[in-house]
Tab-separated table of C-alpha atoms and ligand atoms in Angstrom:
chain	number	residue	atom	x	y	z
A	1	MET	CA	98.991	55.468	256.780
A	2	ASP	CA	99.878	58.929	257.681
A	3	LEU	CA	101.951	59.897	260.344
A	4	PRO	CA	101.422	61.577	264.303
A	5	LYS	CA	103.778	65.124	263.294
A	6	LEU	CA	106.631	65.872	266.179
A	7	ALA	CA	108.896	68.099	266.418
A	8	ILE	CA	112.356	68.156	268.008
A	9	ALA	CA	115.186	70.530	268.594
A	10	ALA	CA	118.891	70.533	269.968
A	11	LEU	CA	120.619	72.984	272.671
A	12	GLY	CA	122.978	71.295	273.251
A	13	GLY	CA	124.732	69.106	275.620
A	14	THR	CA	126.878	66.256	276.717
A	15	VAL	CA	123.696	64.516	274.303
A	16	SER	CA	125.460	66.416	272.114
A	17	MET	CA	128.740	66.409	273.112
A	18	GLN	CA	132.111	64.580	271.200
A	19	ALA	CA	135.292	65.650	270.778
A	20	ARG	CA	137.250	67.148	268.135
A	21	HIS	CA	141.057	65.498	269.497
A	22	ALA	CA	140.938	62.338	271.376
A	23	SER	CA	143.616	64.174	273.651
A	24	GLU	CA	140.521	66.769	274.026
A	25	GLY	CA	137.677	66.950	276.329
A	26	VAL	CA	134.456	66.346	274.571
A	27	ILE	CA	132.585	69.805	273.781
A	28	PRO	CA	128.568	69.226	272.656
A	29	THR	CA	129.174	69.748	268.593
A	30	VAL	CA	126.429	66.928	267.615
A	31	SER	CA	122.893	67.913	265.420
A	32	GLY	CA	120.001	67.658	265.801
A	33	GLU	CA	119.677	65.360	262.766
A	34	THR	CA	122.759	63.445	263.765
A	35	LEU	CA	121.226	62.418	266.794
A	36	LEU	CA	117.677	61.142	264.315
A	37	ALA	CA	119.777	59.414	262.229
A	38	SER	CA	121.272	57.291	265.836
A	39	ILE	CA	117.174	56.189	266.636
A	40	PRO	CA	116.244	54.898	262.625
A	41	GLU	CA	113.663	53.381	264.020
A	42	LEU	CA	110.974	56.903	264.583
A	43	THR	CA	110.375	57.373	261.140
A	44	LEU	CA	107.642	54.385	262.296
A	45	LEU	CA	105.983	56.635	264.796
A	46	ALA	CA	106.260	59.834	263.717
A	47	GLU	CA	106.908	62.081	261.142
A	48	VAL	CA	109.687	63.984	262.686
A	49	SER	CA	111.155	67.624	262.352
A	50	ILE	CA	114.505	68.436	263.781
A	51	GLU	CA	115.936	72.289	264.264
A	52	THR	CA	119.298	72.455	266.245
A	53	LEU	CA	118.169	76.401	267.899
A	54	GLY	CA	121.895	75.872	270.072
A	55	LEU	CA	124.952	73.993	270.413
A	56	LEU	CA	125.233	74.871	274.646
A	57	PRO	CA	126.228	73.507	277.658
A	58	SER	CA	123.985	72.935	279.816
A	59	ALA	CA	125.367	76.417	282.376
A	60	SER	CA	124.958	77.735	279.758
A	61	LEU	CA	121.869	78.610	278.542
A	62	ASP	CA	119.746	81.761	279.956
A	63	PHE	CA	115.677	82.679	280.338
A	64	GLY	CA	116.241	84.986	276.995
A	65	PHE	CA	117.631	81.744	275.285
A	66	LEU	CA	114.632	79.841	276.699
A	67	LEU	CA	111.673	82.178	276.023
A	68	ASN	CA	112.491	81.236	272.268
A	69	VAL	CA	113.264	77.756	272.284
A	70	LEU	CA	109.594	78.206	274.490
A	71	SER	CA	107.370	80.000	271.480
A	72	TRP	CA	109.634	77.787	268.646
A	73	ALA	CA	107.634	74.647	270.524
A	74	ASN	CA	104.938	76.515	271.026
A	75	PHE	CA	104.729	77.395	267.517
A	76	GLN	CA	105.238	73.313	266.788
A	77	ILE	CA	102.189	72.516	268.646
A	78	LYS	CA	100.184	75.517	266.219
A	79	GLN	CA	101.148	73.692	263.133
A	80	GLY	CA	100.872	70.232	264.351
A	81	ALA	CA	102.724	68.896	266.043
A	82	ILE	CA	101.514	66.592	268.791
A	83	GLY	CA	104.632	66.653	270.675
A	84	VAL	CA	108.010	68.348	271.148
A	85	VAL	CA	111.283	66.799	272.682
A	86	ILE	CA	114.201	68.842	273.371
A	87	THR	CA	116.838	68.008	273.698
A	88	GLN	CA	120.509	69.441	276.142
A	89	GLY	CA	122.716	68.899	278.511
A	90	THR	CA	121.601	67.645	281.748
A	91	ASP	CA	123.516	70.205	284.732
A	92	THR	CA	120.058	72.324	283.673
A	93	LEU	CA	117.470	70.161	282.978
A	94	GLU	CA	115.945	69.746	286.685
A	95	GLU	CA	115.846	74.065	285.633
A	96	THR	CA	114.360	74.787	282.139
A	97	ALA	CA	112.015	71.846	282.882
A	98	THR	CA	110.074	73.386	285.858
A	99	PHE	CA	110.767	77.258	283.904
A	100	PHE	CA	108.937	75.689	280.788
A	101	ASP	CA	106.378	73.283	282.550
A	102	TYR	CA	105.023	77.426	284.809
A	103	LEU	CA	104.954	78.276	280.718
A	104	TRP	CA	103.529	75.609	279.269
A	105	ASP	CA	100.188	75.809	277.976
A	106	HIS	CA	99.500	72.597	275.231
A	107	ASP	CA	97.554	69.685	276.532
A	108	ALA	CA	100.285	67.615	274.381
A	109	PRO	CA	103.252	67.053	275.741
A	110	LEU	CA	106.786	68.544	276.364
A	111	ILE	CA	108.995	66.361	277.063
A	112	LEU	CA	113.056	67.660	277.925
A	113	THR	CA	115.620	64.983	276.781
A	114	GLY	CA	120.155	63.774	277.534
A	115	ALA	CA	122.364	61.897	277.821
A	116	MET	CA	125.191	61.282	281.048
A	117	ARG	CA	127.498	59.837	278.532
A	118	SER	CA	128.361	61.531	275.709
A	119	ALA	CA	127.874	60.167	271.174
A	120	VAL	CA	131.269	58.653	270.878
A	121	GLN	CA	131.765	56.772	274.623
A	122	ALA	CA	131.157	53.465	274.833
A	123	GLY	CA	127.692	53.042	275.817
A	124	ALA	CA	125.985	56.360	274.715
A	125	ASP	CA	122.349	56.859	276.408
A	126	GLY	CA	121.585	59.643	274.045
A	127	PRO	CA	119.849	57.794	271.417
A	128	ALA	CA	117.364	55.487	273.165
A	129	ASN	CA	116.861	58.497	275.785
A	130	LEU	CA	116.100	60.809	272.745
A	131	LEU	CA	114.037	57.418	271.128
A	132	ASP	CA	112.259	57.228	274.852
A	133	ALA	CA	111.044	61.004	274.603
A	134	CYS	CA	109.596	59.949	271.836
A	135	ARG	CA	108.219	57.621	272.949
A	136	VAL	CA	106.572	59.778	276.184
A	137	ALA	CA	105.662	62.902	273.729
A	138	LEU	CA	103.681	60.780	270.935
A	139	ALA	CA	101.852	58.981	273.979
A	140	SER	CA	98.306	59.771	274.391
A	141	SER	CA	98.914	59.547	278.050
A	142	SER	CA	101.184	62.364	278.280
A	143	ARG	CA	98.402	64.807	277.404
A	144	GLN	CA	97.234	67.549	279.912
A	145	ARG	CA	100.320	66.403	282.278
A	146	GLY	CA	102.853	69.604	280.775
A	147	VAL	CA	105.970	68.610	281.038
A	148	GLN	CA	107.917	66.055	282.145
A	149	VAL	CA	112.223	64.914	281.978
A	150	VAL	CA	113.151	61.574	280.125
A	151	MET	CA	115.703	59.473	281.798
A	152	ASN	CA	117.267	56.278	281.637
A	153	GLY	CA	113.671	55.346	281.779
A	154	GLN	CA	111.728	57.512	283.755
A	155	ILE	CA	109.077	59.617	283.180
A	156	HIS	CA	109.793	62.564	285.968
A	157	SER	CA	107.267	65.476	286.423
A	158	ALA	CA	109.022	69.055	285.392
A	159	SER	CA	107.596	69.479	289.394
A	160	ALA	CA	109.150	66.791	291.763
A	161	VAL	CA	112.574	65.823	288.863
A	162	ARG	CA	116.554	67.203	290.651
A	163	LYS	CA	119.902	65.707	288.594
A	164	THR	CA	121.170	64.195	291.665
A	165	ASP	CA	124.144	62.733	290.888
A	166	SER	CA	127.383	63.934	289.680
A	167	LEU	CA	128.586	61.752	286.662
A	168	ALA	CA	125.686	59.089	287.362
A	169	LEU	CA	123.263	57.517	284.019
A	170	GLN	CA	121.171	56.793	286.397
A	171	ALA	CA	121.475	60.909	287.404
A	172	PHE	CA	117.807	62.210	287.912
A	173	SER	CA	115.489	60.857	290.941
A	174	SER	CA	112.073	62.890	292.432
A	175	PRO	CA	113.185	63.368	295.688
A	176	ILE	CA	109.684	61.845	297.976
A	177	VAL	CA	107.527	60.858	294.895
A	178	GLY	CA	109.629	59.016	292.206
A	179	PRO	CA	109.474	59.066	289.315
A	180	VAL	CA	105.976	59.326	287.599
A	181	GLY	CA	106.264	56.780	285.255
A	182	LEU	CA	108.135	53.871	283.373
A	183	LEU	CA	109.170	52.696	279.832
A	184	VAL	CA	108.180	49.427	279.198
A	185	GLU	CA	109.500	47.201	277.222
A	186	ASP	CA	109.261	50.384	274.528
A	187	SER	CA	105.523	51.287	276.046
A	188	VAL	CA	104.734	54.130	278.062
A	189	ARG	CA	103.366	53.560	281.664
A	190	TYR	CA	101.974	55.977	284.213
A	191	LEU	CA	102.066	55.521	287.746
A	192	ARG	CA	99.925	58.311	288.469
A	193	PRO	CA	96.901	60.376	287.332
A	194	PRO	CA	97.423	63.657	285.354
A	195	VAL	CA	97.464	66.629	288.279
A	196	PRO	CA	95.870	69.935	287.801
A	197	ARG	CA	98.845	72.155	286.919
A	198	ASN	CA	98.793	76.479	287.715
A	199	VAL	CA	100.201	77.555	284.438
A	200	LEU	CA	101.193	81.605	284.398
A	201	PRO	CA	101.211	84.097	281.545
A	202	LEU	CA	104.560	85.317	279.857
A	203	PRO	CA	107.047	87.710	281.796
A	204	VAL	CA	106.166	91.429	280.283
A	205	GLN	CA	110.000	92.052	281.750
A	206	THR	CA	112.923	90.727	281.581
A	207	THR	CA	115.702	92.074	283.343
A	208	GLN	CA	114.725	91.015	286.903
A	209	ARG	CA	117.605	89.759	288.819
A	210	ILE	CA	116.475	87.201	292.385
A	211	ALA	CA	119.851	85.841	294.268
A	212	LEU	CA	119.567	82.685	295.470
A	213	LEU	CA	121.980	82.221	298.701
A	214	GLU	CA	122.572	79.197	300.790
A	215	ALA	CA	122.747	78.508	304.642
A	216	SER	CA	126.114	77.606	305.477
A	217	LEU	CA	128.021	77.155	309.149
A	218	SER	CA	129.670	80.411	310.363
A	219	ALA	CA	128.645	82.472	307.002
A	220	ASP	CA	129.058	86.050	307.081
A	221	SER	CA	126.086	88.367	306.565
A	222	LEU	CA	127.896	90.657	303.326
A	223	LEU	CA	126.145	89.075	300.793
A	224	LEU	CA	122.152	89.580	302.018
A	225	GLU	CA	123.366	93.038	303.425
A	226	ASN	CA	124.078	93.795	300.027
A	227	ILE	CA	121.126	92.113	298.138
A	228	VAL	CA	118.390	95.333	297.763
A	229	GLY	CA	121.212	97.775	296.661
A	230	LEU	CA	122.904	95.699	294.079
A	231	GLY	CA	119.389	95.972	293.030
A	232	TYR	CA	117.805	92.566	293.261
A	233	ALA	CA	114.418	91.932	293.123
A	234	GLY	CA	113.312	89.020	294.982
A	235	LEU	CA	115.704	86.318	297.589
A	236	VAL	CA	116.235	82.232	297.839
A	237	ILE	CA	117.539	80.987	300.898
A	238	ALA	CA	118.794	77.786	300.647
A	239	GLY	CA	117.960	77.294	304.006
A	240	PHE	CA	119.480	74.824	306.554
A	241	GLY	CA	117.255	71.467	307.622
A	242	ALA	CA	113.328	71.955	306.934
A	243	GLY	CA	114.120	75.814	306.178
A	244	HIS	CA	116.365	77.934	308.959
A	245	VAL	CA	118.687	79.587	308.559
A	246	SER	CA	121.427	82.290	311.108
A	247	VAL	CA	120.022	84.561	314.040
A	248	ASN	CA	122.369	86.729	312.343
A	249	TRP	CA	120.177	85.778	308.382
A	250	ALA	CA	117.402	86.091	310.311
A	251	GLU	CA	118.310	90.032	311.135
A	252	ARG	CA	118.693	90.513	307.525
A	253	ILE	CA	116.154	88.651	305.927
A	254	GLU	CA	113.610	90.873	308.034
A	255	THR	CA	115.009	94.082	306.786
A	256	ILE	CA	115.344	92.792	303.606
A	257	ALA	CA	111.136	91.554	303.292
A	258	GLN	CA	110.098	94.308	303.972
A	259	LYS	CA	111.905	95.454	300.587
A	260	ILE	CA	111.602	92.457	298.433
A	261	PRO	CA	110.414	89.031	298.328
A	262	VAL	CA	112.622	86.576	300.197
A	263	ILE	CA	111.614	82.671	300.156
A	264	VAL	CA	113.117	80.016	302.890
A	265	ALA	CA	113.426	76.793	300.684
A	266	THR	CA	116.096	73.732	301.956
A	267	ARG	CA	118.938	72.787	300.771
A	268	THR	CA	118.666	68.917	301.541
A	269	GLY	CA	118.492	68.220	298.193
A	270	SER	CA	115.139	65.638	299.924
A	271	GLY	CA	111.527	67.004	300.978
A	272	ALA	CA	109.877	69.987	302.709
A	273	THR	CA	109.893	72.936	304.939
A	274	ALA	CA	109.130	73.243	308.465
A	275	ARG	CA	105.641	75.805	308.756
A	276	SER	CA	105.224	75.621	312.927
A	277	THR	CA	107.622	72.536	314.296
A	278	TYR	CA	110.581	75.711	315.271
A	279	GLY	CA	110.110	78.875	317.765
A	280	PHE	CA	114.047	78.889	317.820
A	281	ASP	CA	115.226	83.078	315.926
A	282	GLY	CA	115.954	81.048	311.962
A	283	GLY	CA	113.903	78.666	312.446
A	284	GLU	CA	110.677	78.251	310.513
A	285	ILE	CA	108.024	80.101	312.209
A	286	ASP	CA	110.635	83.390	313.578
A	287	LEU	CA	111.076	84.002	310.067
A	288	THR	CA	108.106	83.623	308.673
A	289	ARG	CA	106.839	85.993	311.468
A	290	LYS	CA	109.978	88.245	309.790
A	291	GLY	CA	108.316	87.996	307.091
A	292	ALA	CA	109.491	85.338	304.737
A	293	LEU	CA	107.914	82.788	302.792
A	294	MET	CA	108.448	78.806	303.759
A	295	ALA	CA	108.573	76.998	299.645
A	296	GLY	CA	107.254	73.914	300.714
A	297	PHE	CA	107.857	70.931	298.560
A	298	LEU	CA	110.137	73.581	296.373
A	299	CYS	CA	113.594	72.839	295.514
A	300	PRO	CA	115.755	76.057	296.066
A	301	ARG	CA	116.468	76.751	292.437
A	302	LYS	CA	112.786	76.119	291.266
A	303	ALA	CA	111.870	79.165	294.414
A	304	ARG	CA	114.380	81.020	292.315
A	305	ILE	CA	112.460	80.181	287.816
A	306	LEU	CA	108.668	80.213	289.984
A	307	LEU	CA	109.857	83.836	291.414
A	308	TRP	CA	111.521	85.136	288.252
A	309	LEU	CA	108.274	84.409	286.672
A	310	LEU	CA	106.264	86.246	288.501
A	311	VAL	CA	107.996	89.327	289.256
A	312	GLY	CA	108.436	88.937	285.325
A	313	CYS	CA	104.176	89.294	285.397
A	314	HIS	CA	104.466	90.859	288.050
A	315	ARG	CA	102.174	89.019	289.838
A	316	GLN	CA	104.885	88.423	292.934
A	317	ASP	CA	101.684	88.126	295.756
A	318	GLU	CA	100.395	85.727	294.000
A	319	LEU	CA	103.921	84.112	294.705
A	320	ALA	CA	102.448	81.932	298.680
A	321	LYS	CA	99.114	80.862	296.372
A	322	HIS	CA	101.630	78.616	293.848
A	323	VAL	CA	104.182	77.082	296.753
A	324	SER	CA	101.417	76.269	298.368
A	325	HIS	CA	100.288	74.044	295.557
A	326	THR	CA	103.951	72.356	294.688
B	401	LIG	N1	126.651	66.089	282.248
B	401	LIG	C1	125.973	67.488	281.387
B	401	LIG	C2	125.403	67.114	280.348
B	401	LIG	O1	124.714	66.012	280.488
B	401	LIG	C3	127.390	68.405	280.777
B	401	LIG	C4	126.891	69.536	280.454
B	401	LIG	C5	125.431	69.923	279.552
B	401	LIG	O2	125.614	69.933	281.648
B	401	LIG	O3	125.251	70.596	279.154
B	401	LIG	O4	125.164	67.201	279.476
């Protein structure tokens, strides 16, 4: 019987890390082929092709590189793969998942995974996560769900997932909504049906800069005052609470929003921004009146990716539509 085709790419991260010498820290050196050798059971489930597209810590991935990875993944689907799996570092996994999800125009699943323990650590979670990710990518129930993150036996949708712990094995969660599915006794179980997705065209420009600034107590406004002059094409604010800033910042935001799009999200890590509750200067009603857009459930980092992509395909006027869909 012909096995389904599955394509895997390794980009680096802890899942690919080991130390050259016992006294040194771990760095990404383990190839995709070596990762694959750690899960021999996969050969019974799929005809696998694997490529090492990078060996980078995920903090050093960038949008240009991710666009190349996306075009590799598109090619794999065109060649008959029924799903694609990408391994990478977990530090930016919530951002790369969002980036790919906005651009992934297939019913076939694109699954991202990584590890919290390096390849040489006792109880390394990389092989188990990779095998789980492959099972999810091969499941017919994963179709029409876009990009998902598989870690520690859970499946998270790209739009909701966040890294919420720096070192724990259970590092990923989807605040408010929870995981969209689970691996139960090696089988893929979804807890909710797929939801309609908004896919964007590929960016036609990639040089735009989108700033992300976090509101903090007694913060000065020097960076804000210079945002437009420095050439930024958009601004995301990780605001206090339900999406608030100081009076001082609110005044600057009014000036900035006349020139470039400004999105205000919450810095809390969970929940949505408010729309019509607080009436003080710097509250959401005031910021909306001053021309900023409230991010809803979109976290600051995901909002920055959305804005970068929209500016990149000259569709920033559609920003409100995409935010209200999240
Ligand atoms: N904890 C991170 C990881 O899981 C460190 C490095 C990275 O993100 O590449 O991979």
